[in-house]
C-alpha positions as YAML, in Angstrom:
chain: A
units: angstrom
residues:
- id: 1
  name: MET
  ca: [-9.11, -4.35, 17.24]
- id: 2
  name: SER
  ca: [-9.63, -6.98, 19.90]
- id: 3
  name: ASN
  ca: [-11.68, -10.10, 20.36]
- id: 4
  name: SER
  ca: [-12.04, -12.79, 22.99]
- id: 5
  name: ASP
  ca: [-11.93, -15.48, 20.29]
- id: 6
  name: PRO
  ca: [-8.42, -17.00, 20.63]
- id: 7
  name: ILE
  ca: [-8.09, -17.55, 16.86]
- id: 8
  name: ARG
  ca: [-8.92, -13.94, 16.02]
- id: 9
  name: SER
  ca: [-6.71, -12.75, 18.86]
- id: 10
  name: ALA
  ca: [-3.84, -14.82, 17.47]
- id: 11
  name: PHE
  ca: [-4.26, -13.21, 14.04]
- id: 12
  name: ASP
  ca: [-4.47, -9.74, 15.63]
- id: 13
  name: GLN
  ca: [-1.17, -10.25, 17.44]
- id: 14
  name: LEU
  ca: [0.86, -11.48, 14.46]
- id: 15
  name: PRO
  ca: [3.27, -8.87, 13.03]
- id: 16
  name: LEU
  ca: [2.34, -8.18, 9.42]
- id: 17
  name: LYS
  ca: [5.89, -8.56, 8.12]
- id: 18
  name: GLU
  ca: [6.02, -12.12, 9.46]
- id: 19
  name: MET
  ca: [2.89, -13.31, 7.64]
- id: 20
  name: ASP
  ca: [2.94, -15.24, 4.40]
- id: 21
  name: ALA
  ca: [0.21, -14.80, 1.79]
- id: 22
  name: ALA
  ca: [-2.06, -17.53, 3.16]
- id: 23
  name: THR
  ca: [-1.86, -16.19, 6.71]
- id: 24
  name: LEU
  ca: [-2.62, -12.69, 5.47]
- id: 25
  name: VAL
  ca: [-5.72, -13.86, 3.62]
- id: 26
  name: PHE
  ca: [-7.08, -15.65, 6.69]
- id: 27
  name: ALA
  ca: [-6.24, -12.68, 8.92]
- id: 28
  name: ILE
  ca: [-8.03, -10.34, 6.52]
- id: 29
  name: GLU
  ca: [-11.09, -12.59, 6.47]
- id: 30
  name: SER
  ca: [-11.09, -12.67, 10.27]
- id: 31
  name: ALA
  ca: [-10.87, -8.87, 10.49]
- id: 32
  name: VAL
  ca: [-13.58, -8.41, 7.85]
- id: 33
  name: ASP
  ca: [-15.89, -10.67, 9.84]
- id: 34
  name: GLU
  ca: [-15.14, -8.83, 13.06]
- id: 35
  name: LEU
  ca: [-15.88, -5.43, 11.48]
- id: 36
  name: ALA
  ca: [-18.99, -6.81, 9.72]
- id: 37
  name: ILE
  ca: [-17.77, -5.61, 6.33]
- id: 38
  name: PRO
  ca: [-19.45, -7.02, 3.18]
- id: 39
  name: GLY
  ca: [-16.54, -8.98, 1.77]
- id: 40
  name: GLU
  ca: [-17.48, -9.90, -1.80]
- id: 41
  name: THR
  ca: [-15.93, -6.88, -3.51]
- id: 42
  name: LEU
  ca: [-12.78, -7.03, -1.40]
- id: 43
  name: ARG
  ca: [-12.38, -10.75, -2.06]
- id: 44
  name: LEU
  ca: [-12.66, -10.19, -5.82]
- id: 45
  name: ALA
  ca: [-10.12, -7.36, -5.63]
- id: 46
  name: MET
  ca: [-7.73, -9.63, -3.75]
- id: 47
  name: GLU
  ca: [-8.23, -12.39, -6.32]
- id: 48
  name: VAL
  ca: [-7.50, -10.02, -9.22]
- id: 49
  name: ALA
  ca: [-4.43, -8.65, -7.44]
- id: 50
  name: THR
  ca: [-3.15, -12.13, -6.63]
- id: 51
  name: LEU
  ca: [-3.39, -13.27, -10.24]
- id: 52
  name: ALA
  ca: [-2.07, -10.00, -11.67]
- id: 53
  name: HIS
  ca: [1.03, -10.09, -9.45]
- id: 54
  name: LEU
  ca: [1.51, -13.86, -9.76]
- id: 55
  name: ASP
  ca: [4.97, -13.72, -11.37]
- id: 56
  name: GLN
  ca: [6.24, -10.78, -9.31]
- id: 57
  name: PHE
  ca: [8.46, -10.98, -6.25]
- id: 58
  name: ARG
  ca: [9.46, -8.43, -3.65]
- id: 59
  name: LYS
  ca: [12.43, -8.01, -1.33]
- id: 60
  name: ASN
  ca: [11.47, -8.62, 2.26]
- id: 61
  name: GLY
  ca: [14.60, -9.26, 4.31]
- id: 62
  name: ILE
  ca: [12.96, -10.93, 7.31]
- id: 63
  name: LYS
  ca: [12.25, -14.60, 6.71]
- id: 64
  name: SER
  ca: [13.47, -14.78, 3.11]
- id: 65
  name: ASP
  ca: [15.25, -12.66, 0.54]
- id: 66
  name: GLU
  ca: [12.11, -12.43, -1.59]
- id: 67
  name: ASP
  ca: [8.38, -12.88, -1.08]
- id: 68
  name: PRO
  ca: [5.57, -13.24, -3.59]
- id: 69
  name: TYR
  ca: [4.62, -9.65, -4.43]
- id: 70
  name: ILE
  ca: [1.02, -10.18, -3.34]
- id: 71
  name: VAL
  ca: [2.03, -10.07, 0.33]
- id: 72
  name: HIS
  ca: [2.62, -6.33, -0.06]
- id: 73
  name: PRO
  ca: [-0.94, -5.28, -1.03]
- id: 74
  name: LEU
  ca: [-2.38, -7.85, 1.37]
- id: 75
  name: ARG
  ca: [-0.37, -6.39, 4.25]
- id: 76
  name: ASN
  ca: [-1.62, -2.94, 3.26]
- id: 77
  name: VAL
  ca: [-5.22, -4.15, 3.41]
- id: 78
  name: LEU
  ca: [-4.77, -5.81, 6.79]
- id: 79
  name: ARG
  ca: [-3.00, -2.74, 8.17]
- id: 80
  name: LEU
  ca: [-6.01, -0.57, 7.27]
- id: 81
  name: LEU
  ca: [-8.35, -3.10, 8.84]
- id: 82
  name: ARG
  ca: [-6.27, -2.93, 12.01]
- id: 83
  name: TYR
  ca: [-6.61, 0.85, 11.93]
- id: 84
  name: GLY
  ca: [-10.37, 0.26, 11.94]
- id: 85
  name: CYS
  ca: [-11.04, 1.16, 8.31]
- id: 86
  name: SER
  ca: [-14.33, -0.44, 7.24]
- id: 87
  name: ASP
  ca: [-14.72, 1.26, 3.85]
- id: 88
  name: VAL
  ca: [-14.77, -1.65, 1.41]
- id: 89
  name: GLU
  ca: [-13.92, 0.60, -1.54]
- id: 90
  name: ILE
  ca: [-10.78, 1.91, 0.17]
- id: 91
  name: LEU
  ca: [-9.81, -1.64, 1.14]
- id: 92
  name: SER
  ca: [-10.44, -2.95, -2.38]
- id: 93
  name: ALA
  ca: [-8.45, -0.12, -3.97]
- id: 94
  name: THR
  ca: [-5.63, -0.93, -1.56]
- id: 95
  name: ALA
  ca: [-5.59, -4.53, -2.76]
- id: 96
  name: LEU
  ca: [-5.46, -3.32, -6.37]
- id: 97
  name: HIS
  ca: [-3.19, -0.32, -5.84]
- id: 98
  name: ASP
  ca: [-0.18, -1.57, -7.84]
- id: 99
  name: THR
  ca: [-1.98, -3.53, -10.55]
- id: 100
  name: VAL
  ca: [-2.50, -0.73, -13.07]
- id: 101
  name: GLU
  ca: [1.04, 0.59, -12.62]
- id: 102
  name: ASP
  ca: [2.85, -2.76, -12.68]
- id: 103
  name: ARG
  ca: [0.57, -5.28, -14.42]
- id: 104
  name: PRO
  ca: [-1.98, -3.52, -16.68]
- id: 105
  name: HIS
  ca: [-1.94, -6.26, -19.33]
- id: 106
  name: ALA
  ca: [-2.72, -8.88, -16.68]
- id: 107
  name: VAL
  ca: [-5.61, -6.77, -15.41]
- id: 108
  name: ILE
  ca: [-6.96, -6.43, -18.95]
- id: 109
  name: ALA
  ca: [-6.83, -10.18, -19.48]
- id: 110
  name: LEU
  ca: [-8.37, -10.99, -16.09]
- id: 111
  name: LEU
  ca: [-11.25, -8.56, -16.51]
- id: 112
  name: GLY
  ca: [-12.14, -9.70, -20.00]
- id: 113
  name: GLY
  ca: [-10.61, -6.96, -22.08]
- id: 114
  name: GLN
  ca: [-8.64, -7.10, -25.30]
- id: 115
  name: THR
  ca: [-4.95, -6.30, -25.37]
- id: 116
  name: ALA
  ca: [-2.48, -5.98, -28.21]
- id: 117
  name: ASP
  ca: [1.29, -6.24, -28.55]
- id: 118
  name: ASP
  ca: [1.50, -2.73, -29.97]
- id: 119
  name: MET
  ca: [-0.49, -1.17, -27.12]
- id: 120
  name: SER
  ca: [1.58, 1.53, -25.43]
- id: 121
  name: ALA
  ca: [2.14, 1.52, -21.68]
- id: 122
  name: SER
  ca: [-0.17, 4.49, -21.20]
- id: 123
  name: GLU
  ca: [-2.87, 2.88, -23.35]
- id: 124
  name: ALA
  ca: [-2.61, -0.34, -21.35]
- id: 125
  name: GLN
  ca: [-2.94, 1.53, -18.06]
- id: 126
  name: GLU
  ca: [-5.91, 3.50, -19.33]
- id: 127
  name: ARG
  ca: [-7.62, 0.31, -20.53]
- id: 128
  name: ALA
  ca: [-6.93, -1.44, -17.22]
- id: 129
  name: SER
  ca: [-8.38, 1.50, -15.29]
- id: 130
  name: THR
  ca: [-11.51, 1.47, -17.45]
- id: 131
  name: LEU
  ca: [-12.02, -2.24, -16.81]
- id: 132
  name: ILE
  ca: [-11.53, -1.81, -13.07]
- id: 133
  name: ALA
  ca: [-14.17, 0.93, -13.14]
- id: 134
  name: SER
  ca: [-16.55, -1.37, -15.01]
- id: 135
  name: ARG
  ca: [-16.06, -4.28, -12.61]
- id: 136
  name: PHE
  ca: [-15.52, -2.51, -9.29]
- id: 137
  name: GLY
  ca: [-17.03, 0.95, -9.76]
- id: 138
  name: HIS
  ca: [-15.61, 4.36, -10.49]
- id: 139
  name: ARG
  ca: [-14.57, 5.23, -6.93]
- id: 140
  name: ILE
  ca: [-12.28, 2.21, -6.63]
- id: 141
  name: SER
  ca: [-10.82, 2.90, -10.06]
- id: 142
  name: GLU
  ca: [-10.24, 6.55, -9.17]
- id: 143
  name: LEU
  ca: [-8.50, 5.61, -5.92]
- id: 144
  name: VAL
  ca: [-6.20, 3.20, -7.75]
- id: 145
  name: GLU
  ca: [-5.48, 5.84, -10.37]
- id: 146
  name: ALA
  ca: [-4.71, 8.42, -7.67]
- id: 147
  name: VAL
  ca: [-1.91, 6.26, -6.23]
- id: 148
  name: THR
  ca: [-0.57, 5.12, -9.61]
- id: 149
  name: ASN
  ca: [2.67, 6.91, -10.39]
- id: 150
  name: PRO
  ca: [2.62, 8.90, -13.64]
- id: 151
  name: ILE
  ca: [4.16, 6.81, -16.37]
- id: 152
  name: ASP
  ca: [6.84, 9.35, -17.28]
- id: 153
  name: TYR
  ca: [8.44, 9.41, -13.82]
- id: 154
  name: PRO
  ca: [11.88, 7.76, -13.39]
- id: 155
  name: CYS
  ca: [11.70, 4.23, -11.99]
- id: 156
  name: ASP
  ca: [13.47, 5.29, -8.78]
- id: 157
  name: ASN
  ca: [10.72, 7.84, -8.03]
- id: 158
  name: THR
  ca: [13.12, 10.23, -6.30]
- id: 159
  name: THR
  ca: [12.12, 13.30, -8.31]
- id: 160
  name: ALA
  ca: [10.41, 16.34, -6.89]
- id: 161
  name: GLY
  ca: [7.60, 15.58, -9.33]
- id: 162
  name: TYR
  ca: [6.94, 12.26, -7.60]
- id: 163
  name: GLN
  ca: [6.86, 13.94, -4.20]
- id: 164
  name: ASP
  ca: [4.48, 16.62, -5.48]
- id: 165
  name: HIS
  ca: [2.24, 13.90, -6.92]
- id: 166
  name: VAL
  ca: [2.02, 12.14, -3.55]
- id: 167
  name: ILE
  ca: [1.49, 15.36, -1.59]
- id: 168
  name: ARG
  ca: [-1.39, 16.44, -3.82]
- id: 169
  name: ALA
  ca: [-2.98, 12.99, -3.81]
- id: 170
  name: ILE
  ca: [-3.03, 12.45, -0.05]
- id: 171
  name: ALA
  ca: [-5.08, 15.59, 0.56]
- id: 172
  name: ASP
  ca: [-8.08, 13.35, -0.15]
- id: 173
  name: PRO
  ca: [-8.86, 11.27, 2.98]
- id: 174
  name: ALA
  ca: [-9.55, 8.03, 1.08]
- id: 175
  name: VAL
  ca: [-6.41, 8.38, -1.02]
- id: 176
  name: PHE
  ca: [-4.45, 9.20, 2.13]
- id: 177
  name: LEU
  ca: [-5.39, 5.86, 3.69]
- id: 178
  name: VAL
  ca: [-4.50, 3.85, 0.59]
- id: 179
  name: LYS
  ca: [-1.19, 5.67, 0.15]
- id: 180
  name: PHE
  ca: [-0.25, 5.82, 3.81]
- id: 181
  name: SER
  ca: [-0.60, 2.08, 4.28]
- id: 182
  name: ASP
  ca: [1.57, 1.64, 1.20]
- id: 183
  name: PHE
  ca: [4.07, 4.15, 2.59]
- id: 184
  name: VAL
  ca: [4.27, 2.32, 5.93]
- id: 185
  name: ASP
  ca: [4.88, -1.00, 4.22]
- id: 186
  name: ASN
  ca: [7.62, 0.43, 2.02]
- id: 187
  name: ALA
  ca: [9.29, 2.91, 4.36]
- id: 188
  name: GLY
  ca: [8.81, 0.62, 7.34]
- id: 189
  name: SER
  ca: [11.02, -2.00, 5.69]
- id: 190
  name: VAL
  ca: [14.18, 0.06, 6.17]
- id: 191
  name: LYS
  ca: [15.49, -1.75, 9.24]
- id: 192
  name: TYR
  ca: [15.18, -5.14, 7.54]
- id: 193
  name: LEU
  ca: [17.22, -4.30, 4.42]
- id: 194
  name: SER
  ca: [20.85, -4.07, 3.39]
- id: 195
  name: GLU
  ca: [22.65, -0.75, 3.75]
- id: 196
  name: THR
  ca: [22.37, -0.03, 0.02]
- id: 197
  name: ASP
  ca: [18.63, -0.66, -0.01]
- id: 198
  name: ARG
  ca: [18.16, 1.28, 3.24]
- id: 199
  name: LEU
  ca: [19.84, 4.35, 1.78]
- id: 200
  name: ARG
  ca: [17.77, 4.09, -1.37]
- id: 201
  name: LEU
  ca: [14.50, 3.95, 0.56]
- id: 202
  name: VAL
  ca: [15.44, 6.76, 2.94]
- id: 203
  name: THR
  ca: [16.38, 9.00, 0.02]
- id: 204
  name: LYS
  ca: [13.05, 8.25, -1.63]
- id: 205
  name: TYR
  ca: [10.71, 8.44, 1.35]
- id: 206
  name: GLU
  ca: [12.25, 10.75, 3.96]
- id: 207
  name: PRO
  ca: [11.02, 13.96, 2.26]
- id: 208
  name: LEU
  ca: [7.45, 12.65, 2.53]
- id: 209
  name: VAL
  ca: [7.38, 11.79, 6.24]
- id: 210
  name: GLU
  ca: [6.57, 15.30, 7.42]
- id: 211
  name: HIS
  ca: [3.86, 15.65, 4.77]
- id: 212
  name: PHE
  ca: [2.16, 12.45, 5.92]
- id: 213
  name: LYS
  ca: [2.36, 13.65, 9.52]
- id: 214
  name: ARG
  ca: [0.85, 17.06, 8.77]
- id: 215
  name: THR
  ca: [-1.84, 15.64, 6.52]
- id: 216
  name: SER
  ca: [-2.87, 12.98, 9.04]
- id: 217
  name: LEU
  ca: [-3.33, 15.69, 11.67]
- id: 218
  name: ALA
  ca: [-5.18, 17.99, 9.28]
- id: 219
  name: LEU
  ca: [-7.56, 15.26, 8.13]
- id: 220
  name: GLY
  ca: [-8.12, 13.90, 11.64]
- id: 221
  name: ASN
  ca: [-11.68, 12.64, 12.03]
- id: 222
  name: GLY
  ca: [-12.14, 13.01, 8.28]
- id: 223
  name: LEU
  ca: [-10.29, 9.71, 7.95]
- id: 224
  name: HIS
  ca: [-13.29, 8.02, 9.63]
- id: 225
  name: LEU
  ca: [-11.14, 5.90, 11.89]
- id: 226
  name: PRO
  ca: [-11.56, 5.19, 15.60]
- id: 227
  name: PRO
  ca: [-9.14, 6.92, 17.99]
- id: 228
  name: SER
  ca: [-7.07, 3.74, 18.15]
- id: 229
  name: GLY
  ca: [-6.57, 3.92, 14.38]
- id: 230
  name: LEU
  ca: [-5.45, 7.55, 14.50]
- id: 231
  name: ASP
  ca: [-3.06, 6.65, 17.31]
- id: 232
  name: ALA
  ca: [-1.67, 3.76, 15.25]
- id: 233
  name: ILE
  ca: [-0.99, 6.11, 12.33]
- id: 234
  name: ALA
  ca: [0.89, 8.50, 14.63]
- id: 235
  name: LYS
  ca: [2.92, 5.62, 16.06]
- id: 236
  name: HIS
  ca: [3.82, 4.34, 12.60]
- id: 237
  name: ILE
  ca: [5.02, 7.81, 11.58]
- id: 238
  name: ALA
  ca: [7.12, 8.07, 14.74]
- id: 239
  name: THR
  ca: [8.64, 4.64, 14.13]
- id: 240
  name: ILE
  ca: [9.55, 5.52, 10.55]
- id: 241
  name: GLU
  ca: [11.12, 8.80, 11.70]
- id: 242
  name: ARG
  ca: [13.22, 6.88, 14.22]
- id: 243
  name: ASP
  ca: [14.29, 4.24, 11.70]
- id: 244
  name: PHE
  ca: [15.21, 6.92, 9.17]
- id: 245
  name: SER
  ca: [17.22, 8.86, 11.76]
- id: 246
  name: ASN
  ca: [19.32, 5.73, 12.30]
- id: 247
  name: THR
  ca: [20.17, 5.58, 8.58]
- id: 248
  name: VAL
  ca: [22.60, 8.28, 7.53]
- id: 249
  name: ARG
  ca: [22.28, 9.30, 3.89]
- id: 250
  name: PRO
  ca: [25.54, 9.91, 1.97]
- id: 251
  name: ASP
  ca: [24.72, 13.59, 1.38]
- id: 252
  name: ILE
  ca: [24.09, 14.15, 5.10]
- id: 253
  name: LYS
  ca: [27.17, 12.14, 6.06]
- id: 254
  name: ASN
  ca: [29.39, 14.26, 3.84]
- id: 255
  name: THR
  ca: [28.21, 17.48, 5.47]
- id: 256
  name: ARG
  ca: [29.08, 16.08, 8.90]
- id: 257
  name: GLU
  ca: [32.64, 15.06, 8.02]
...
């Protein structure tokens, strides 16, 4: 993505990990304008995500120990825009991708539904998904659901079941884009984190790297991205492989000693 406008060029050149929430929003708006994408649905999705994640924070490790959680889905959206993705439903699902899993009660309240103290976690997620479908359409709801981890998985998500869930989900091109941008943002944080957090992320994500690589090649033009976007995906995978290779997991270290 390039533009002779110096403001847009400045946004294009900013590293995503160095942007705060306000900068990300303006950069997204600039990219949406440049790609001539109808922005109403995406804006609403970003508003819902912002409010749903309002009291959540996330480890960053670059400019501060923690960031408002919303920077994570916003970075994912902007990353897809930089790949050249112009599918507003994929972009909107990316903005909402963690809301059903992490903040279903907030989604219910924001979208006008009724919640109850005795509502189970699975019931809350189902209700939130239904309301997203009503407000945003079934495709966006289905994409969010596809990247929502099953509720019975351990919170560390290191099980083979989690990996199988991701591998099956990313066979769909739209789901691949939502999940891959999320993967890059999570796995790409390794070099910024403490050793303990690095090892945790490598253990969780390393088994998936090869699957993302193979699937990206298999889907190819089915991702509906320009060649520059496909190249960017390949470069991100290569960078993650390099970062992971520089982090030795305890189980690997023990076999070398």
